[in-house]
């Protein structure tokens, strides 16, 4: 099922032509409208007319999150403020937030890509979608909202939080599709179990989950506990918000909306472009956005691309599920560790719950890694010997998978704080220490 078959199943050479045409126009627009880019082009000795097509992309300068911060709030916008009809912003946990702006046409593009996303997940106008992403400056809520309305899905704009009410509404309003973070989906599942809800009491069948990296094991856990199909959706506010890419029902990589966002994979150290299939940092160039067009934006997300036609018939490039962001990566005693690697190990150990926290400390100038892991209720009533053996199993699995030693602490269910948005998995106390 396609929303826009002409684009979603376009031949690769036709797509390349279309992208090249749009890229040329975009480069011209930013050169003449954004002083930041004009300066960069001039410094690199590039003129807009030097860009003939996608093949010249690698010659152009990168844009980073720092550039957005340095130009806070509006200096990268390519149109006068009177044409900007909406702004969103990132939370700005580290330093200034980044502000993004949309024209009417940008909002139209955003709705279009979300409409494709929902349709490829099998969601139609007969569905009722509960949007439990936050509504506000965060792009999650409103982003999904307008695309869902475009498809004609019945939207419940409940926003995040108030878990009991979420469940009540889900039951009473006949929700069939859920949009939220994967960690919140698990929290909802847990609450539903607690309330002894029977599956007949709800009609949920599909979830579209994003805004944080999640593993295949986590997908299985969500699909089993909520009895739904769990679809991965990817986006970032700098590029447009949710809907940059998403899985179809084949669940084999996320289709990128390449007619709007041209992807590249680069080596994050040398900044050289990598080949199809090679893992590196994902970079996007927006070729249709008017308000805040970005050239070669470094997402920090690590993944790889494939251009093979998907079983669903779509020809758009697919990115592999993100393993993590390069700025989420922990370096513990010189070893690179992604929280998602630890999650994968934990979810393979029976008796543990998918709720955990990773605590990094520095003691006597040495990094230490500790894990808090919730275990299922019945394990706690077991003999100490069994708990010890479970602890040993996790310790061994982490050490052999990641090559670093770890202290494992098993805790009772519901000890670890639940999140209604993005889960806080890592507490890195080293940042507060003077080294
Ligand atoms: Zn597909």
PDB file of C-alpha atoms in Angstrom, residues 101-301:
ATOM      1  CA  UNK A 101      11.304  27.161  11.197  1.00  0.00           C
ATOM      2  CA  UNK A 102       8.675  26.081   8.665  1.00  0.00           C
ATOM      3  CA  UNK A 103       6.881  27.838   5.832  1.00  0.00           C
ATOM      4  CA  UNK A 104       3.376  26.761   4.785  1.00  0.00           C
ATOM      5  CA  UNK A 105       4.938  24.677   2.018  1.00  0.00           C
ATOM      6  CA  UNK A 106       7.342  23.032   4.552  1.00  0.00           C
ATOM      7  CA  UNK A 107       4.374  21.967   6.693  1.00  0.00           C
ATOM      8  CA  UNK A 108       2.783  20.543   3.560  1.00  0.00           C
ATOM      9  CA  UNK A 109       5.935  18.475   2.846  1.00  0.00           C
ATOM     10  CA  UNK A 110       6.007  17.299   6.460  1.00  0.00           C
ATOM     11  CA  UNK A 111       2.397  16.105   6.264  1.00  0.00           C
ATOM     12  CA  UNK A 112       3.170  14.350   2.975  1.00  0.00           C
ATOM     13  CA  UNK A 113       6.109  12.367   4.406  1.00  0.00           C
ATOM     14  CA  UNK A 114       4.123  11.395   7.504  1.00  0.00           C
ATOM     15  CA  UNK A 115       1.235  10.317   5.256  1.00  0.00           C
ATOM     16  CA  UNK A 116       3.693   7.995   3.439  1.00  0.00           C
ATOM     17  CA  UNK A 117       5.001   6.754   6.800  1.00  0.00           C
ATOM     18  CA  UNK A 118       1.580   5.864   8.163  1.00  0.00           C
ATOM     19  CA  UNK A 119       0.407   4.290   4.912  1.00  0.00           C
ATOM     20  CA  UNK A 120       3.515   2.106   4.646  1.00  0.00           C
ATOM     21  CA  UNK A 121       2.820   0.922   8.213  1.00  0.00           C
ATOM     22  CA  UNK A 122      -0.627  -0.180   7.042  1.00  0.00           C
ATOM     23  CA  UNK A 123      -2.519   2.668   8.700  1.00  0.00           C
ATOM     24  CA  UNK A 124      -5.555   3.983   6.762  1.00  0.00           C
ATOM     25  CA  UNK A 125      -8.476   6.374   7.179  1.00  0.00           C
ATOM     26  CA  UNK A 126     -10.298   3.593   9.022  1.00  0.00           C
ATOM     27  CA  UNK A 127      -7.781   3.741  11.876  1.00  0.00           C
ATOM     28  CA  UNK A 128      -7.811   5.690  15.115  1.00  0.00           C
ATOM     29  CA  UNK A 129      -4.369   6.934  16.092  1.00  0.00           C
ATOM     30  CA  UNK A 130      -3.421   7.944  19.606  1.00  0.00           C
ATOM     31  CA  UNK A 131      -0.582  10.441  19.363  1.00  0.00           C
ATOM     32  CA  UNK A 132       1.239  10.129  22.686  1.00  0.00           C
ATOM     33  CA  UNK A 133       4.317  12.072  21.605  1.00  0.00           C
ATOM     34  CA  UNK A 134       4.633  15.431  23.338  1.00  0.00           C
ATOM     35  CA  UNK A 135       2.827  18.344  21.661  1.00  0.00           C
ATOM     36  CA  UNK A 136       4.730  21.585  21.878  1.00  0.00           C
ATOM     37  CA  UNK A 137       8.151  22.760  20.816  1.00  0.00           C
ATOM     38  CA  UNK A 138       9.167  19.103  20.335  1.00  0.00           C
ATOM     39  CA  UNK A 139       8.368  18.020  16.761  1.00  0.00           C
ATOM     40  CA  UNK A 140       6.921  14.593  17.643  1.00  0.00           C
ATOM     41  CA  UNK A 141       3.289  15.389  18.456  1.00  0.00           C
ATOM     42  CA  UNK A 142       2.299  17.986  15.870  1.00  0.00           C
ATOM     43  CA  UNK A 143       4.443  16.337  13.207  1.00  0.00           C
ATOM     44  CA  UNK A 144       2.543  13.065  13.296  1.00  0.00           C
ATOM     45  CA  UNK A 145      -0.749  14.882  13.879  1.00  0.00           C
ATOM     46  CA  UNK A 146      -0.999  16.751  10.565  1.00  0.00           C
ATOM     47  CA  UNK A 147       0.207  13.812   8.488  1.00  0.00           C
ATOM     48  CA  UNK A 148      -2.399  11.580  10.117  1.00  0.00           C
ATOM     49  CA  UNK A 149      -5.132  14.100   9.355  1.00  0.00           C
ATOM     50  CA  UNK A 150      -3.958  14.229   5.752  1.00  0.00           C
ATOM     51  CA  UNK A 151      -4.502  10.467   5.484  1.00  0.00           C
ATOM     52  CA  UNK A 152      -7.878  10.878   7.148  1.00  0.00           C
ATOM     53  CA  UNK A 153      -6.997   8.840  10.228  1.00  0.00           C
ATOM     54  CA  UNK A 154      -9.004   9.764  13.325  1.00  0.00           C
ATOM     55  CA  UNK A 155      -6.495  11.534  15.555  1.00  0.00           C
ATOM     56  CA  UNK A 156      -6.526  11.507  19.356  1.00  0.00           C
ATOM     57  CA  UNK A 157      -4.085  14.318  20.235  1.00  0.00           C
ATOM     58  CA  UNK A 158      -3.517  13.130  23.797  1.00  0.00           C
ATOM     59  CA  UNK A 159       0.188  14.128  23.975  1.00  0.00           C
ATOM     60  CA  UNK A 160       2.553  12.452  26.451  1.00  0.00           C
ATOM     61  CA  UNK A 161       2.021  11.553  30.095  1.00  0.00           C
ATOM     62  CA  UNK A 162      -0.972  10.668  32.260  1.00  0.00           C
ATOM     63  CA  UNK A 163      -0.588   6.955  31.700  1.00  0.00           C
ATOM     64  CA  UNK A 164      -3.837   5.826  33.342  1.00  0.00           C
ATOM     65  CA  UNK A 165      -5.817   8.188  31.170  1.00  0.00           C
ATOM     66  CA  UNK A 166      -3.924   6.983  28.074  1.00  0.00           C
ATOM     67  CA  UNK A 167      -5.080   3.444  28.776  1.00  0.00           C
ATOM     68  CA  UNK A 168      -8.647   4.507  29.527  1.00  0.00           C
ATOM     69  CA  UNK A 169      -8.815   6.498  26.285  1.00  0.00           C
ATOM     70  CA  UNK A 170      -7.257   3.647  24.333  1.00  0.00           C
ATOM     71  CA  UNK A 171     -10.016   1.358  25.571  1.00  0.00           C
ATOM     72  CA  UNK A 172     -12.939   3.754  25.304  1.00  0.00           C
ATOM     73  CA  UNK A 173     -12.064   5.437  21.986  1.00  0.00           C
ATOM     74  CA  UNK A 174     -11.068   2.230  20.188  1.00  0.00           C
ATOM     75  CA  UNK A 175      -7.453   3.194  19.431  1.00  0.00           C
ATOM     76  CA  UNK A 176      -5.952   0.999  16.711  1.00  0.00           C
ATOM     77  CA  UNK A 177      -2.593   2.751  16.218  1.00  0.00           C
ATOM     78  CA  UNK A 178      -0.234   4.211  18.786  1.00  0.00           C
ATOM     79  CA  UNK A 179       2.538   6.757  18.222  1.00  0.00           C
ATOM     80  CA  UNK A 180       5.084   7.331  21.010  1.00  0.00           C
ATOM     81  CA  UNK A 181       8.631   6.483  22.081  1.00  0.00           C
ATOM     82  CA  UNK A 182       9.386   2.739  22.325  1.00  0.00           C
ATOM     83  CA  UNK A 183      10.215   3.051  26.013  1.00  0.00           C
ATOM     84  CA  UNK A 184       6.845   4.642  26.692  1.00  0.00           C
ATOM     85  CA  UNK A 185       5.105   1.845  24.768  1.00  0.00           C
ATOM     86  CA  UNK A 186       6.683  -0.626  27.183  1.00  0.00           C
ATOM     87  CA  UNK A 187       5.594   1.432  30.144  1.00  0.00           C
ATOM     88  CA  UNK A 188       2.015   1.443  28.811  1.00  0.00           C
ATOM     89  CA  UNK A 189       2.176  -2.338  28.368  1.00  0.00           C
ATOM     90  CA  UNK A 190       3.325  -2.743  31.936  1.00  0.00           C
ATOM     91  CA  UNK A 191       0.498  -0.585  33.269  1.00  0.00           C
ATOM     92  CA  UNK A 192      -2.047  -2.508  31.199  1.00  0.00           C
ATOM     93  CA  UNK A 193      -0.818  -5.760  32.675  1.00  0.00           C
ATOM     94  CA  UNK A 194      -1.031  -4.258  36.133  1.00  0.00           C
ATOM     95  CA  UNK A 195      -4.636  -3.290  35.522  1.00  0.00           C
ATOM     96  CA  UNK A 196      -5.274  -6.865  34.387  1.00  0.00           C
ATOM     97  CA  UNK A 197      -6.603  -5.681  31.045  1.00  0.00           C
ATOM     98  CA  UNK A 198      -7.688  -8.410  28.677  1.00  0.00           C
ATOM     99  CA  UNK A 199      -6.624  -8.159  25.047  1.00  0.00           C
ATOM    100  CA  UNK A 200     -10.257  -8.198  23.953  1.00  0.00           C
ATOM    101  CA  UNK A 201     -10.608  -4.891  25.775  1.00  0.00           C
ATOM    102  CA  UNK A 202      -8.442  -3.028  23.306  1.00  0.00           C
ATOM    103  CA  UNK A 203      -8.209  -2.876  19.540  1.00  0.00           C
ATOM    104  CA  UNK A 204      -4.590  -1.765  19.215  1.00  0.00           C
ATOM    105  CA  UNK A 205      -2.845  -3.432  16.283  1.00  0.00           C
ATOM    106  CA  UNK A 206       0.074  -1.249  15.220  1.00  0.00           C
ATOM    107  CA  UNK A 207       2.538   1.164  16.800  1.00  0.00           C
ATOM    108  CA  UNK A 208       4.921   3.630  15.211  1.00  0.00           C
ATOM    109  CA  UNK A 209       7.785   4.265  17.562  1.00  0.00           C
ATOM    110  CA  UNK A 210      10.712   6.641  17.329  1.00  0.00           C
ATOM    111  CA  UNK A 211      12.679   9.516  18.879  1.00  0.00           C
ATOM    112  CA  UNK A 212      15.155   7.127  20.523  1.00  0.00           C
ATOM    113  CA  UNK A 213      17.265   4.205  19.284  1.00  0.00           C
ATOM    114  CA  UNK A 214      15.835   0.757  20.074  1.00  0.00           C
ATOM    115  CA  UNK A 215      16.958  -2.782  19.423  1.00  0.00           C
ATOM    116  CA  UNK A 216      15.357  -5.757  17.654  1.00  0.00           C
ATOM    117  CA  UNK A 217      14.961  -7.420  21.059  1.00  0.00           C
ATOM    118  CA  UNK A 218      13.050  -4.422  22.308  1.00  0.00           C
ATOM    119  CA  UNK A 219      10.795  -4.722  19.246  1.00  0.00           C
ATOM    120  CA  UNK A 220      10.015  -8.348  20.110  1.00  0.00           C
ATOM    121  CA  UNK A 221       9.283  -7.377  23.691  1.00  0.00           C
ATOM    122  CA  UNK A 222       6.864  -4.611  22.607  1.00  0.00           C
ATOM    123  CA  UNK A 223       5.169  -6.765  19.963  1.00  0.00           C
ATOM    124  CA  UNK A 224       4.589  -9.558  22.444  1.00  0.00           C
ATOM    125  CA  UNK A 225       3.502  -7.487  25.396  1.00  0.00           C
ATOM    126  CA  UNK A 226       1.092  -5.276  23.427  1.00  0.00           C
ATOM    127  CA  UNK A 227       0.190  -7.837  20.764  1.00  0.00           C
ATOM    128  CA  UNK A 228       0.872  -5.382  17.911  1.00  0.00           C
ATOM    129  CA  UNK A 229       3.199  -4.775  14.968  1.00  0.00           C
ATOM    130  CA  UNK A 230       5.926  -2.348  16.028  1.00  0.00           C
ATOM    131  CA  UNK A 231       7.206  -0.029  13.281  1.00  0.00           C
ATOM    132  CA  UNK A 232      10.356   2.077  13.546  1.00  0.00           C
ATOM    133  CA  UNK A 233      10.121   5.710  12.465  1.00  0.00           C
ATOM    134  CA  UNK A 234      13.067   8.074  12.196  1.00  0.00           C
ATOM    135  CA  UNK A 235      13.417  11.798  12.102  1.00  0.00           C
ATOM    136  CA  UNK A 236      15.121  14.807  13.569  1.00  0.00           C
ATOM    137  CA  UNK A 237      13.805  18.313  13.915  1.00  0.00           C
ATOM    138  CA  UNK A 238      16.742  19.858  12.023  1.00  0.00           C
ATOM    139  CA  UNK A 239      15.729  17.926   8.899  1.00  0.00           C
ATOM    140  CA  UNK A 240      11.936  18.197   9.363  1.00  0.00           C
ATOM    141  CA  UNK A 241      10.889  16.138  12.412  1.00  0.00           C
ATOM    142  CA  UNK A 242       9.477  12.588  12.409  1.00  0.00           C
ATOM    143  CA  UNK A 243       8.956  11.162   8.920  1.00  0.00           C
ATOM    144  CA  UNK A 244      12.448  11.545   7.449  1.00  0.00           C
ATOM    145  CA  UNK A 245      12.436   7.741   7.111  1.00  0.00           C
ATOM    146  CA  UNK A 246      10.282   4.856   8.289  1.00  0.00           C
ATOM    147  CA  UNK A 247       9.834   1.112   8.038  1.00  0.00           C
ATOM    148  CA  UNK A 248       7.225  -0.523   5.873  1.00  0.00           C
ATOM    149  CA  UNK A 249       5.464  -3.669   7.075  1.00  0.00           C
ATOM    150  CA  UNK A 250       8.474  -5.747   5.860  1.00  0.00           C
ATOM    151  CA  UNK A 251      10.424  -4.275   8.820  1.00  0.00           C
ATOM    152  CA  UNK A 252      13.698  -4.516   6.926  1.00  0.00           C
ATOM    153  CA  UNK A 253      15.210  -1.066   7.086  1.00  0.00           C
ATOM    154  CA  UNK A 254      13.691   2.406   7.025  1.00  0.00           C
ATOM    155  CA  UNK A 255      12.708   3.933   3.673  1.00  0.00           C
ATOM    156  CA  UNK A 256      14.149   7.427   3.351  1.00  0.00           C
ATOM    157  CA  UNK A 257      12.002  10.086   1.676  1.00  0.00           C
ATOM    158  CA  UNK A 258      14.796  10.782  -0.765  1.00  0.00           C
ATOM    159  CA  UNK A 259      12.918  13.209  -2.971  1.00  0.00           C
ATOM    160  CA  UNK A 260      13.103  15.663  -0.035  1.00  0.00           C
ATOM    161  CA  UNK A 261      16.153  14.518   1.944  1.00  0.00           C
ATOM    162  CA  UNK A 262      19.263  13.220   0.180  1.00  0.00           C
ATOM    163  CA  UNK A 263      21.170  10.803   2.426  1.00  0.00           C
ATOM    164  CA  UNK A 264      24.906  10.117   2.513  1.00  0.00           C
ATOM    165  CA  UNK A 265      27.044   8.004   4.801  1.00  0.00           C
ATOM    166  CA  UNK A 266      30.435   9.416   5.763  1.00  0.00           C
ATOM    167  CA  UNK A 267      33.347   8.250   7.833  1.00  0.00           C
ATOM    168  CA  UNK A 268      32.941  10.424  10.964  1.00  0.00           C
ATOM    169  CA  UNK A 269      36.721  10.779  11.328  1.00  0.00           C
ATOM    170  CA  UNK A 270      37.916  11.424   7.775  1.00  0.00           C
ATOM    171  CA  UNK A 271      34.547  12.889   6.600  1.00  0.00           C
ATOM    172  CA  UNK A 272      34.935  10.954   3.339  1.00  0.00           C
ATOM    173  CA  UNK A 273      31.773   9.462   1.761  1.00  0.00           C
ATOM    174  CA  UNK A 274      31.345   5.691   2.265  1.00  0.00           C
ATOM    175  CA  UNK A 275      29.928   3.071  -0.071  1.00  0.00           C
ATOM    176  CA  UNK A 276      26.513   1.406   0.034  1.00  0.00           C
ATOM    177  CA  UNK A 277      26.410  -1.053   2.940  1.00  0.00           C
ATOM    178  CA  UNK A 278      29.288   0.520   4.869  1.00  0.00           C
ATOM    179  CA  UNK A 279      28.529   1.759   8.358  1.00  0.00           C
ATOM    180  CA  UNK A 280      29.171   5.375   9.204  1.00  0.00           C
ATOM    181  CA  UNK A 281      27.539   8.684  10.081  1.00  0.00           C
ATOM    182  CA  UNK A 282      24.303   9.630   8.369  1.00  0.00           C
ATOM    183  CA  UNK A 283      24.262  13.014   6.617  1.00  0.00           C
ATOM    184  CA  UNK A 284      21.225  14.712   5.065  1.00  0.00           C
ATOM    185  CA  UNK A 285      20.744  17.488   2.546  1.00  0.00           C
ATOM    186  CA  UNK A 286      17.235  18.910   2.434  1.00  0.00           C
ATOM    187  CA  UNK A 287      16.414  19.842  -1.153  1.00  0.00           C
ATOM    188  CA  UNK A 288      12.836  21.103  -0.883  1.00  0.00           C
ATOM    189  CA  UNK A 289      12.660  22.851   2.477  1.00  0.00           C
ATOM    190  CA  UNK A 290      12.184  26.620   2.317  1.00  0.00           C
ATOM    191  CA  UNK A 291      12.362  27.882   5.909  1.00  0.00           C
ATOM    192  CA  UNK A 292      15.494  26.124   7.088  1.00  0.00           C
ATOM    193  CA  UNK A 293      17.214  24.296   4.255  1.00  0.00           C
ATOM    194  CA  UNK A 294      20.329  22.445   5.437  1.00  0.00           C
ATOM    195  CA  UNK A 295      23.291  21.344   3.403  1.00  0.00           C
ATOM    196  CA  UNK A 296      25.000  18.081   4.374  1.00  0.00           C
ATOM    197  CA  UNK A 297      23.729  18.112   7.952  1.00  0.00           C
ATOM    198  CA  UNK A 298      25.699  15.729  10.185  1.00  0.00           C
ATOM    199  CA  UNK A 299      23.111  13.806  12.203  1.00  0.00           C
ATOM    200  CA  UNK A 300      25.616  11.917  14.436  1.00  0.00           C
ATOM    201  CA  UNK A 301      23.459   8.839  13.887  1.00  0.00           C
TER     202      UNK A 301
END
